[in-house]
GROMACS .gro file of N, CA and C in nm:
model
  540
    1MET      N    1   4.814  -3.553   9.191
    1MET     CA    2   4.919  -3.459   9.158
    1MET      C    3   4.948  -3.453   9.008
    2PRO      N    4   4.948  -3.568   8.937
    2PRO     CA    5   4.972  -3.560   8.793
    2PRO      C    6   4.861  -3.484   8.720
    3ILE      N    7   4.736  -3.488   8.769
    3ILE     CA    8   4.627  -3.417   8.704
    3ILE      C    9   4.652  -3.266   8.713
    4HIS      N   10   4.699  -3.220   8.828
    4HIS     CA   11   4.727  -3.077   8.848
    4HIS      C   12   4.837  -3.029   8.753
    5SER      N   13   4.941  -3.111   8.735
    5SER     CA   14   5.050  -3.072   8.646
    5SER      C   15   5.005  -3.071   8.501
    6ARG      N   16   4.912  -3.163   8.464
    6ARG     CA   17   4.860  -3.163   8.328
    6ARG      C   18   4.775  -3.038   8.303
    7LEU      N   19   4.699  -2.999   8.400
    7LEU     CA   20   4.618  -2.879   8.385
    7LEU      C   21   4.707  -2.755   8.371
    8SER      N   22   4.810  -2.750   8.448
    8SER     CA   23   4.897  -2.634   8.438
    8SER      C   24   4.972  -2.633   8.304
    9ARG      N   25   5.008  -2.748   8.251
    9ARG     CA   26   5.073  -2.753   8.119
    9ARG      C   27   4.976  -2.709   8.011
   10ALA      N   28   4.853  -2.756   8.020
   10ALA     CA   29   4.752  -2.716   7.921
   10ALA      C   30   4.726  -2.566   7.929
   11ARG      N   31   4.721  -2.514   8.050
   11ARG     CA   32   4.698  -2.371   8.069
   11ARG      C   33   4.815  -2.290   8.013
   12LYS      N   34   4.937  -2.340   8.035
   12LYS     CA   35   5.056  -2.271   7.981
   12LYS      C   36   5.054  -2.272   7.830
   13THR      N   37   5.014  -2.381   7.771
   13THR     CA   38   5.007  -2.389   7.626
   13THR      C   39   4.905  -2.291   7.571
   14GLU      N   40   4.788  -2.284   7.637
   14GLU     CA   41   4.685  -2.190   7.594
   14GLU      C   42   4.735  -2.045   7.603
   15LEU      N   43   4.803  -2.013   7.710
   15LEU     CA   44   4.857  -1.877   7.725
   15LEU      C   45   4.961  -1.847   7.618
   16PHE      N   46   5.047  -1.944   7.589
   16PHE     CA   47   5.151  -1.925   7.489
   16PHE      C   48   5.090  -1.904   7.351
   17VAL      N   49   4.990  -1.986   7.316
   17VAL     CA   50   4.924  -1.974   7.186
   17VAL      C   51   4.851  -1.839   7.178
   18GLY      N   52   4.786  -1.800   7.284
   18GLY     CA   53   4.716  -1.671   7.285
   18GLY      C   54   4.811  -1.554   7.268
   19ALA      N   55   4.924  -1.559   7.337
   19ALA     CA   56   5.023  -1.452   7.325
   19ALA      C   57   5.082  -1.448   7.184
   20SER      N   58   5.108  -1.563   7.127
   20SER     CA   59   5.163  -1.570   6.992
   20SER      C   60   5.067  -1.512   6.891
   21LEU      N   61   4.940  -1.547   6.903
   21LEU     CA   62   4.840  -1.494   6.811
   21LEU      C   63   4.825  -1.343   6.824
   22SER      N   64   4.834  -1.290   6.945
   22SER     CA   65   4.823  -1.146   6.962
   22SER      C   66   4.943  -1.073   6.902
   23VAL      N   67   5.061  -1.132   6.914
   23VAL     CA   68   5.180  -1.071   6.852
   23VAL      C   69   5.167  -1.071   6.701
   24VAL      N   70   5.122  -1.182   6.644
   24VAL     CA   71   5.103  -1.190   6.499
   24VAL      C   72   5.000  -1.088   6.453
   25ALA      N   73   4.891  -1.072   6.529
   25ALA     CA   74   4.788  -0.975   6.493
   25ALA      C   75   4.844  -0.832   6.496
   26LEU      N   76   4.926  -0.800   6.597
   26LEU     CA   77   4.986  -0.667   6.604
   26LEU      C   78   5.081  -0.642   6.488
   27LEU      N   79   5.163  -0.742   6.454
   27LEU     CA   80   5.255  -0.726   6.341
   27LEU      C   81   5.180  -0.708   6.211
   28ALA      N   82   5.072  -0.782   6.192
   28ALA     CA   83   4.992  -0.768   6.069
   28ALA      C   84   4.931  -0.629   6.062
   29ALA      N   85   4.881  -0.578   6.174
   29ALA     CA   86   4.821  -0.445   6.174
   29ALA      C   87   4.926  -0.338   6.144
   30ASN      N   88   5.047  -0.353   6.202
   30ASN     CA   89   5.153  -0.254   6.176
   30ASN      C   90   5.197  -0.259   6.031
   31SER      N   91   5.208  -0.378   5.972
   31SER     CA   92   5.250  -0.385   5.832
   31SER      C   93   5.143  -0.327   5.741
   32ALA      N   94   5.015  -0.346   5.777
   32ALA     CA   95   4.908  -0.287   5.697
   32ALA      C   96   4.915  -0.134   5.705
   33LEU      N   97   4.941  -0.081   5.823
   33LEU     CA   98   4.955   0.064   5.837
   33LEU      C   99   5.076   0.115   5.760
   34ALA      N  100   5.186   0.038   5.763
   34ALA     CA  101   5.305   0.079   5.691
   34ALA      C  102   5.280   0.080   5.541
   35GLU      N  103   5.203  -0.018   5.491
   35GLU     CA  104   5.174  -0.021   5.349
   35GLU      C  105   5.088   0.098   5.309
   36ASP      N  106   4.991   0.136   5.394
   36ASP     CA  107   4.908   0.251   5.364
   36ASP      C  108   4.991   0.378   5.360
   37GLY      N  109   5.087   0.391   5.454
   37GLY     CA  110   5.174   0.508   5.457
   37GLY      C  111   5.269   0.509   5.339
   38ALA      N  112   5.312   0.392   5.295
   38ALA     CA  113   5.407   0.385   5.184
   38ALA      C  114   5.340   0.421   5.053
   39THR      N  115   5.212   0.387   5.039
   39THR     CA  116   5.145   0.419   4.913
   39THR      C  117   5.115   0.567   4.902
   40SER      N  118   5.108   0.638   5.015
   40SER     CA  119   5.081   0.781   5.008
   40SER      C  120   5.204   0.860   4.967
   41VAL      N  121   5.323   0.804   4.987
   41VAL     CA  122   5.447   0.870   4.946
   41VAL      C  123   5.468   0.841   4.798
   42VAL      N  124   5.516   0.939   4.725
   42VAL     CA  125   5.538   0.922   4.582
   42VAL      C  126   5.663   0.836   4.562
   43ASN      N  127   5.648   0.713   4.532
   43ASN     CA  128   5.751   0.613   4.505
   43ASN      C  129   5.894   0.667   4.510
   44PRO      N  130   5.954   0.677   4.629
   44PRO     CA  131   6.091   0.727   4.636
   44PRO      C  132   6.188   0.620   4.586
   45THR      N  133   6.288   0.663   4.514
   45THR     CA  134   6.391   0.569   4.469
   45THR      C  135   6.520   0.604   4.540
   46ILE      N  136   6.586   0.501   4.585
   46ILE     CA  137   6.712   0.519   4.655
   46ILE      C  138   6.823   0.480   4.559
   47THR      N  139   6.913   0.572   4.536
   47THR     CA  140   7.026   0.543   4.450
   47THR      C  141   7.154   0.551   4.530
   48VAL      N  142   7.245   0.463   4.499
   48VAL     CA  143   7.375   0.461   4.564
   48VAL      C  144   7.477   0.505   4.460
   49ASP      N  145   7.547   0.612   4.489
   49ASP     CA  146   7.648   0.662   4.397
   49ASP      C  147   7.771   0.572   4.402
   50GLU      N  148   7.830   0.551   4.286
   50GLU     CA  149   7.951   0.472   4.279
   50GLU      C  150   8.071   0.560   4.312
   51ILE      N  151   8.165   0.504   4.383
   51ILE     CA  152   8.290   0.573   4.410
   51ILE      C  153   8.397   0.504   4.326
   52MET      N  154   8.457   0.579   4.237
   52MET     CA  155   8.563   0.524   4.153
   52MET      C  156   8.696   0.550   4.222
   53VAL      N  157   8.779   0.446   4.233
   53VAL     CA  158   8.909   0.457   4.297
   53VAL      C  159   9.017   0.412   4.200
   54THR      N  160   9.139   0.455   4.228
   54THR     CA  161   9.253   0.416   4.146
   54THR      C  162   9.353   0.337   4.229
   55ALA      N  163   9.303   0.247   4.312
   55ALA     CA  164   9.388   0.171   4.403
   55ALA      C  165   9.476   0.072   4.329
   56GLN      N  166   9.435   0.031   4.210
   56GLN     CA  167   9.515  -0.063   4.131
   56GLN      C  168   9.565   0.002   4.003
   57LYS      N  169   9.589   0.133   4.008
   57LYS     CA  170   9.642   0.212   3.898
   57LYS      C  171   9.548   0.222   3.779
   58ARG      N  172   9.420   0.192   3.799
   58ARG     CA  173   9.317   0.213   3.697
   58ARG      C  174   9.187   0.245   3.769
   59ALA      N  175   9.100   0.317   3.703
   59ALA     CA  176   8.975   0.357   3.765
   59ALA      C  177   8.880   0.238   3.774
   60GLU      N  178   8.837   0.207   3.898
   60GLU     CA  179   8.747   0.095   3.923
   60GLU      C  180   8.647   0.136   4.030
   61ASN      N  181   8.534   0.066   4.031
   61ASN     CA  182   8.437   0.085   4.137
   61ASN      C  183   8.498   0.032   4.267
   62VAL      N  184   8.477   0.101   4.377
   62VAL     CA  185   8.538   0.062   4.504
   62VAL      C  186   8.490  -0.077   4.548
   63GLN      N  187   8.370  -0.118   4.506
   63GLN     CA  188   8.320  -0.249   4.544
   63GLN      C  189   8.386  -0.362   4.466
   64ASP      N  190   8.452  -0.330   4.354
   64ASP     CA  191   8.518  -0.432   4.273
   64ASP      C  192   8.665  -0.448   4.308
   65VAL      N  193   8.718  -0.365   4.395
   65VAL     CA  194   8.860  -0.370   4.430
   65VAL      C  195   8.881  -0.471   4.542
   66PRO      N  196   8.966  -0.573   4.521
   66PRO     CA  197   8.986  -0.675   4.625
   66PRO      C  198   9.092  -0.637   4.728
   67LEU      N  199   9.084  -0.517   4.780
   67LEU     CA  200   9.179  -0.468   4.878
   67LEU      C  201   9.105  -0.411   4.998
   68ALA      N  202   9.176  -0.403   5.110
   68ALA     CA  203   9.121  -0.334   5.227
   68ALA      C  204   9.138  -0.185   5.202
   69ILE      N  205   9.029  -0.120   5.164
   69ILE     CA  206   9.037   0.019   5.121
   69ILE      C  207   8.924   0.101   5.184
   70THR      N  208   8.956   0.224   5.216
   70THR     CA  209   8.856   0.321   5.258
   70THR      C  210   8.867   0.438   5.161
   71ALA      N  211   8.756   0.471   5.097
   71ALA     CA  212   8.754   0.583   5.003
   71ALA      C  213   8.646   0.680   5.045
   72VAL      N  214   8.682   0.807   5.053
   72VAL     CA  215   8.587   0.911   5.095
   72VAL      C  216   8.595   1.026   4.997
   73ARG      N  217   8.479   1.073   4.955
   73ARG     CA  218   8.473   1.186   4.863
   73ARG      C  219   8.503   1.317   4.934
   74GLY      N  220   8.542   1.415   4.856
   74GLY     CA  221   8.572   1.547   4.910
   74GLY      C  222   8.452   1.614   4.972
   75GLU      N  223   8.331   1.589   4.917
   75GLU     CA  224   8.210   1.648   4.974
   75GLU      C  225   8.187   1.595   5.115
   76SER      N  226   8.215   1.466   5.135
   76SER     CA  227   8.199   1.408   5.269
   76SER      C  228   8.302   1.464   5.365
   77LEU      N  229   8.424   1.485   5.316
   77LEU     CA  230   8.527   1.546   5.400
   77LEU      C  231   8.486   1.687   5.442
   78ALA      N  232   8.431   1.763   5.348
   78ALA     CA  233   8.388   1.899   5.379
   78ALA      C  234   8.270   1.898   5.476
   79ALA      N  235   8.178   1.802   5.459
   79ALA     CA  236   8.062   1.794   5.548
   79ALA      C  237   8.104   1.758   5.690
   80MET      N  238   8.209   1.676   5.704
   80MET     CA  239   8.257   1.638   5.837
   80MET      C  240   8.361   1.735   5.889
   81ASN      N  241   8.393   1.841   5.811
   81ASN     CA  242   8.489   1.943   5.848
   81ASN      C  243   8.628   1.884   5.872
   82ILE      N  244   8.669   1.793   5.786
   82ILE     CA  245   8.802   1.734   5.793
   82ILE      C  246   8.891   1.815   5.699
   83THR      N  247   8.985   1.889   5.758
   83THR     CA  248   9.069   1.979   5.679
   83THR      C  249   9.218   1.952   5.695
   84GLN      N  250   9.255   1.860   5.782
   84GLN     CA  251   9.397   1.831   5.805
   84GLN      C  252   9.419   1.681   5.808
   85PRO      N  253   9.540   1.635   5.776
   85PRO     CA  254   9.568   1.491   5.780
   85PRO      C  255   9.554   1.431   5.920
   86GLN      N  256   9.568   1.512   6.023
   86GLN     CA  257   9.553   1.463   6.159
   86GLN      C  258   9.411   1.416   6.186
   87GLN      N  259   9.315   1.461   6.107
   87GLN     CA  260   9.174   1.426   6.128
   87GLN      C  261   9.129   1.305   6.047
   88LEU      N  262   9.221   1.239   5.977
   88LEU     CA  263   9.183   1.121   5.898
   88LEU      C  264   9.131   1.006   5.984
   89SER      N  265   9.165   1.005   6.111
   89SER     CA  266   9.116   0.898   6.198
   89SER      C  267   8.965   0.909   6.219
   90LEU      N  268   8.904   1.021   6.181
   90LEU     CA  269   8.759   1.034   6.190
   90LEU      C  270   8.688   0.953   6.082
   91ILE      N  271   8.753   0.931   5.968
   91ILE     CA  272   8.692   0.851   5.862
   91ILE      C  273   8.741   0.707   5.864
   92ASP      N  274   8.860   0.682   5.916
   92ASP     CA  275   8.913   0.546   5.928
   92ASP      C  276   8.988   0.536   6.060
   93PRO      N  277   8.932   0.467   6.158
   93PRO     CA  278   8.993   0.463   6.291
   93PRO      C  279   9.129   0.394   6.294
   94SER      N  280   9.164   0.319   6.190
   94SER     CA  281   9.294   0.251   6.190
   94SER      C  282   9.407   0.344   6.147
   95VAL      N  283   9.376   0.464   6.104
   95VAL     CA  284   9.477   0.560   6.057
   95VAL      C  285   9.503   0.664   6.164
   96ARG      N  286   9.628   0.685   6.193
   96ARG     CA  287   9.670   0.789   6.289
   96ARG      C  288   9.782   0.870   6.225
   97PHE      N  289   9.779   1.000   6.250
   97PHE     CA  290   9.888   1.087   6.208
   97PHE      C  291   9.962   1.129   6.334
   98LYS      N  292  10.086   1.085   6.344
   98LYS     CA  293  10.164   1.121   6.463
   98LYS      C  294  10.244   1.246   6.430
   99GLN      N  295  10.217   1.348   6.506
   99GLN     CA  296  10.284   1.477   6.488
   99GLN      C  297  10.404   1.483   6.580
  100SER      N  298  10.514   1.532   6.529
  100SER     CA  299  10.635   1.544   6.607
  100SER      C  300  10.694   1.683   6.586
  101LEU      N  301  10.787   1.719   6.672
  101LEU     CA  302  10.852   1.849   6.657
  101LEU      C  303  10.939   1.854   6.532
  102SER      N  304  11.003   1.742   6.500
  102SER     CA  305  11.083   1.739   6.378
  102SER      C  306  10.998   1.680   6.266
  103SER      N  307  11.011   1.734   6.147
  103SER     CA  308  10.927   1.688   6.037
  103SER      C  309  10.962   1.545   5.995
  104SER      N  310  11.086   1.503   6.018
  104SER     CA  311  11.124   1.367   5.979
  104SER      C  312  11.061   1.262   6.069
  105ALA      N  313  11.021   1.298   6.189
  105ALA     CA  314  10.960   1.201   6.281
  105ALA      C  315  10.808   1.199   6.270
  106SER      N  316  10.750   1.293   6.196
  106SER     CA  317  10.605   1.294   6.177
  106SER      C  318  10.569   1.194   6.069
  107GLY      N  319  10.450   1.136   6.081
  107GLY     CA  320  10.408   1.043   5.977
  107GLY      C  321  10.279   0.973   6.013
  108LEU      N  322  10.236   0.889   5.922
  108LEU     CA  323  10.111   0.816   5.938
  108LEU      C  324  10.137   0.675   5.988
  109THR      N  325  10.041   0.622   6.061
  109THR     CA  326  10.041   0.481   6.098
  109THR      C  327   9.906   0.424   6.058
  110ILE      N  328   9.907   0.303   6.007
  110ILE     CA  329   9.785   0.231   5.972
  110ILE      C  330   9.787   0.099   6.046
  111ARG      N  331   9.682   0.074   6.122
  111ARG     CA  332   9.671  -0.047   6.204
  111ARG      C  333   9.787  -0.057   6.303
  112GLY      N  334   9.838   0.057   6.345
  112GLY     CA  335   9.947   0.060   6.442
  112GLY      C  336  10.084   0.040   6.383
  113VAL      N  337  10.095   0.026   6.251
  113VAL     CA  338  10.223   0.004   6.186
  113VAL      C  339  10.264   0.133   6.116
  114GLY      N  340  10.385   0.177   6.143
  114GLY     CA  341  10.439   0.297   6.081
  114GLY      C  342  10.586   0.310   6.119
  115THR      N  343  10.648   0.412   6.068
  115THR     CA  344  10.790   0.434   6.094
  115THR      C  345  10.807   0.541   6.201
  116SER      N  346  10.887   0.508   6.302
  116SER     CA  347  10.921   0.605   6.406
  116SER      C  348  11.072   0.621   6.407
  117SER      N  349  11.119   0.724   6.341
  117SER     CA  350  11.262   0.747   6.333
  117SER      C  351  11.286   0.898   6.328
  118PHE      N  352  11.397   0.940   6.386
  118PHE     CA  353  11.433   1.081   6.383
  118PHE      C  354  11.532   1.111   6.271
  119SER      N  355  11.565   1.012   6.192
  119SER     CA  356  11.659   1.030   6.083
  119SER      C  357  11.586   1.073   5.957
  120ALA      N  358  11.641   1.172   5.889
  120ALA     CA  359  11.578   1.219   5.765
  120ALA      C  360  11.600   1.121   5.651
  121GLY      N  361  11.694   1.029   5.665
  121GLY     CA  362  11.724   0.932   5.560
  121GLY      C  363  11.634   0.811   5.560
  122ILE      N  364  11.554   0.795   5.663
  122ILE     CA  365  11.464   0.680   5.672
  122ILE      C  366  11.332   0.715   5.606
  123GLU      N  367  11.289   0.630   5.513
  123GLU     CA  368  11.161   0.654   5.447
  123GLU      C  369  11.047   0.596   5.530
  124GLN      N  370  10.932   0.658   5.520
  124GLN     CA  371  10.815   0.612   5.592
  124GLN      C  372  10.764   0.482   5.531
  125SER      N  373  10.708   0.395   5.615
  125SER     CA  374  10.651   0.270   5.564
  125SER      C  375  10.507   0.287   5.517
  126ILE      N  376  10.446   0.400   5.549
  126ILE     CA  377  10.315   0.437   5.496
  126ILE      C  378  10.338   0.546   5.394
  127SER      N  379  10.311   0.516   5.269
  127SER     CA  380  10.336   0.612   5.163
  127SER      C  381  10.224   0.715   5.158
  128THR      N  382  10.261   0.840   5.142
  128THR     CA  383  10.166   0.949   5.125
  128THR      C  384  10.179   0.999   4.983
  129VAL      N  385  10.071   0.986   4.906
  129VAL     CA  386  10.074   1.018   4.764
  129VAL      C  387   9.969   1.124   4.735
  130VAL      N  388  10.008   1.226   4.658
  130VAL     CA  389   9.915   1.330   4.614
  130VAL      C  390   9.916   1.331   4.462
  131ASP      N  391   9.803   1.292   4.402
  131ASP     CA  392   9.788   1.286   4.256
  131ASP      C  393   9.899   1.204   4.190
  132GLY      N  394   9.936   1.095   4.250
  132GLY     CA  395  10.036   1.005   4.192
  132GLY      C  396  10.179   1.041   4.226
  133VAL      N  397  10.202   1.148   4.298
  133VAL     CA  398  10.337   1.190   4.335
  133VAL      C  399  10.359   1.158   4.483
  134VAL      N  400  10.465   1.084   4.512
  134VAL     CA  401  10.495   1.043   4.649
  134VAL      C  402  10.557   1.161   4.724
  135LEU      N  403  10.504   1.187   4.842
  135LEU     CA  404  10.561   1.291   4.928
  135LEU      C  405  10.666   1.227   5.018
  136ALA      N  406  10.786   1.280   5.017
  136ALA     CA  407  10.891   1.225   5.103
  136ALA      C  408  10.861   1.253   5.250
  137ASP      N  409  10.800   1.368   5.275
  137ASP     CA  410  10.768   1.407   5.412
  137ASP      C  411  10.617   1.425   5.424
  138PRO      N  412  10.549   1.332   5.494
  138PRO     CA  413  10.403   1.345   5.506
  138PRO      C  414  10.359   1.470   5.581
  139ALA      N  415  10.446   1.527   5.662
  139ALA     CA  416  10.410   1.648   5.736
  139ALA      C  417  10.401   1.769   5.643
  140SER      N  418  10.453   1.758   5.519
  140SER     CA  419  10.445   1.871   5.426
  140SER      C  420  10.303   1.891   5.373
  141LEU      N  421  10.217   1.792   5.391
  141LEU     CA  422  10.078   1.808   5.352
  141LEU      C  423  10.005   1.876   5.467
  142ALA      N  424   9.987   2.006   5.456
  142ALA     CA  425   9.933   2.084   5.567
  142ALA      C  426   9.781   2.080   5.573
  143THR      N  427   9.714   2.094   5.458
  143THR     CA  428   9.568   2.098   5.458
  143THR      C  429   9.514   2.004   5.351
  144LEU      N  430   9.387   1.972   5.366
  144LEU     CA  431   9.318   1.889   5.267
  144LEU      C  432   9.222   1.977   5.187
  145ALA      N  433   9.277   2.083   5.129
  145ALA     CA  434   9.195   2.174   5.051
  145ALA      C  435   9.186   2.125   4.907
  146ASP      N  436   9.069   2.142   4.847
  146ASP     CA  437   9.046   2.108   4.706
  146ASP      C  438   9.070   1.960   4.677
  147VAL      N  439   9.023   1.874   4.767
  147VAL     CA  440   9.043   1.730   4.752
  147VAL      C  441   8.918   1.668   4.691
  148GLU      N  442   8.938   1.591   4.584
  148GLU     CA  443   8.826   1.518   4.522
  148GLU      C  444   8.790   1.396   4.604
  149ARG      N  445   8.892   1.319   4.646
  149ARG     CA  446   8.869   1.202   4.730
  149ARG      C  447   8.999   1.161   4.797
  150VAL      N  448   8.984   1.082   4.902
  150VAL     CA  449   9.097   1.026   4.976
  150VAL      C  450   9.081   0.875   4.973
  151GLU      N  451   9.188   0.804   4.937
  151GLU     CA  452   9.187   0.659   4.937
  151GLU      C  453   9.290   0.611   5.039
  152ILE      N  454   9.247   0.528   5.131
  152ILE     CA  455   9.337   0.472   5.232
  152ILE      C  456   9.344   0.322   5.207
  153LEU      N  457   9.462   0.274   5.169
  153LEU     CA  458   9.483   0.133   5.142
  153LEU      C  459   9.562   0.073   5.256
  154ARG      N  460   9.504  -0.027   5.320
  154ARG     CA  461   9.568  -0.092   5.433
  154ARG      C  462   9.642  -0.216   5.385
  155GLY      N  463   9.757  -0.240   5.444
  155GLY     CA  464   9.837  -0.357   5.407
  155GLY      C  465   9.944  -0.322   5.306
  156PRO      N  466  10.030  -0.416   5.275
  156PRO     CA  467  10.142  -0.388   5.185
  156PRO      C  468  10.094  -0.353   5.044
  157GLN      N  469  10.146  -0.243   4.991
  157GLN     CA  470  10.111  -0.195   4.858
  157GLN      C  471  10.236  -0.175   4.773
  158GLY      N  472  10.345  -0.243   4.808
  158GLY     CA  473  10.473  -0.224   4.741
  158GLY      C  474  10.474  -0.265   4.596
  159MET      N  475  10.389  -0.360   4.556
  159MET     CA  476  10.389  -0.406   4.417
  159MET      C  477  10.351  -0.294   4.320
  160LEU      N  478  10.253  -0.214   4.357
  160LEU     CA  479  10.207  -0.108   4.268
  160LEU      C  480  10.261   0.030   4.303
  161PHE      N  481  10.295   0.054   4.429
  161PHE     CA  482  10.330   0.189   4.471
  161PHE      C  483  10.473   0.202   4.523
  162GLY      N  484  10.554   0.099   4.515
  162GLY     CA  485  10.694   0.109   4.551
  162GLY      C  486  10.727   0.065   4.691
  163LYS      N  487  10.857   0.068   4.720
  163LYS     CA  488  10.907   0.013   4.846
  163LYS      C  489  10.864   0.090   4.970
  164ASN      N  490  10.829   0.217   4.955
  164ASN     CA  491  10.791   0.292   5.074
  164ASN      C  492  10.641   0.281   5.103
  165ALA      N  493  10.574   0.181   5.044
  165ALA     CA  494  10.433   0.154   5.075
  165ALA      C  495  10.420   0.014   5.133
  166SER      N  496  10.516  -0.025   5.213
  166SER     CA  497  10.519  -0.162   5.265
  166SER      C  498  10.414  -0.188   5.372
  167ALA      N  499  10.359  -0.084   5.433
  167ALA     CA  500  10.256  -0.103   5.536
  167ALA      C  501  10.123  -0.040   5.497
  168GLY      N  502  10.118   0.034   5.388
  168GLY     CA  503   9.993   0.095   5.345
  168GLY      C  504  10.017   0.221   5.264
  169LEU      N  505   9.907   0.283   5.226
  169LEU     CA  506   9.915   0.399   5.139
  169LEU      C  507   9.798   0.491   5.168
  170VAL      N  508   9.824   0.621   5.170
  170VAL     CA  509   9.718   0.722   5.178
  170VAL      C  510   9.733   0.807   5.053
  171HIS      N  511   9.631   0.799   4.966
  171HIS     CA  512   9.636   0.865   4.836
  171HIS      C  513   9.534   0.978   4.834
  172PHE      N  514   9.580   1.099   4.812
  172PHE     CA  515   9.495   1.217   4.802
  172PHE      C  516   9.482   1.252   4.655
  173ILE      N  517   9.360   1.258   4.605
  173ILE     CA  518   9.335   1.298   4.466
  173ILE      C  519   9.266   1.433   4.471
  174THR      N  520   9.330   1.533   4.409
  174THR     CA  521   9.275   1.669   4.410
  174THR      C  522   9.178   1.687   4.293
  175ASN      N  523   9.097   1.791   4.302
  175ASN     CA  524   9.000   1.819   4.196
  175ASN      C  525   9.072   1.863   4.069
  176ARG      N  526   9.017   1.822   3.960
  176ARG     CA  527   9.069   1.865   3.830
  176ARG      C  528   9.032   2.011   3.807
  177PRO      N  529   9.118   2.086   3.738
  177PRO     CA  530   9.081   2.224   3.709
  177PRO      C  531   8.963   2.231   3.613
  178LYS      N  532   8.878   2.329   3.634
  178LYS     CA  533   8.760   2.347   3.550
  178LYS      C  534   8.771   2.479   3.475
  179LEU      N  535   8.751   2.472   3.345
  179LEU     CA  536   8.753   2.594   3.263
  179LEU      C  537   8.618   2.662   3.275
  180GLN      N  538   8.619   2.791   3.298
  180GLN     CA  539   8.493   2.864   3.316
  180GLN      C  540   8.462   2.946   3.196
   0.00000   0.00000   0.00000
């Protein structure tokens, strides 16, 4: 009985080695084919465009900002057909725009945190800023027309953007006018 088990172990080892060698041979053949195909293409270069944000009140690359931030260019918004603040959840799932019948009860929530009040005297905990100007009523922003980029900052931003940014900030930067 031990001889039979030794033969089966040896046979299993041979099968395993054979399968491994065939996989290696297939991978080598595929990489050789890929190299031949790559040399026929005229050396494509991939460039990544930098997105400059003003999340810390100065222009910086989005990768250098130590904040939880989502920044989207206006071209991307237009390509995804995002034209209203209610559609911001398409670019950042943590952002919701709650629409209400009264304008004072409408507002943004980030990560489920936001202000739900029917009083006009209560400020929103998610600040809505357009070109550095705080909007008292986020529902007054009807469309996202002529937007250069949108910056969504998650978490407390009160140090730089004031007391009404205690849960986050949505900053809309519009395109600069161009002289023709």
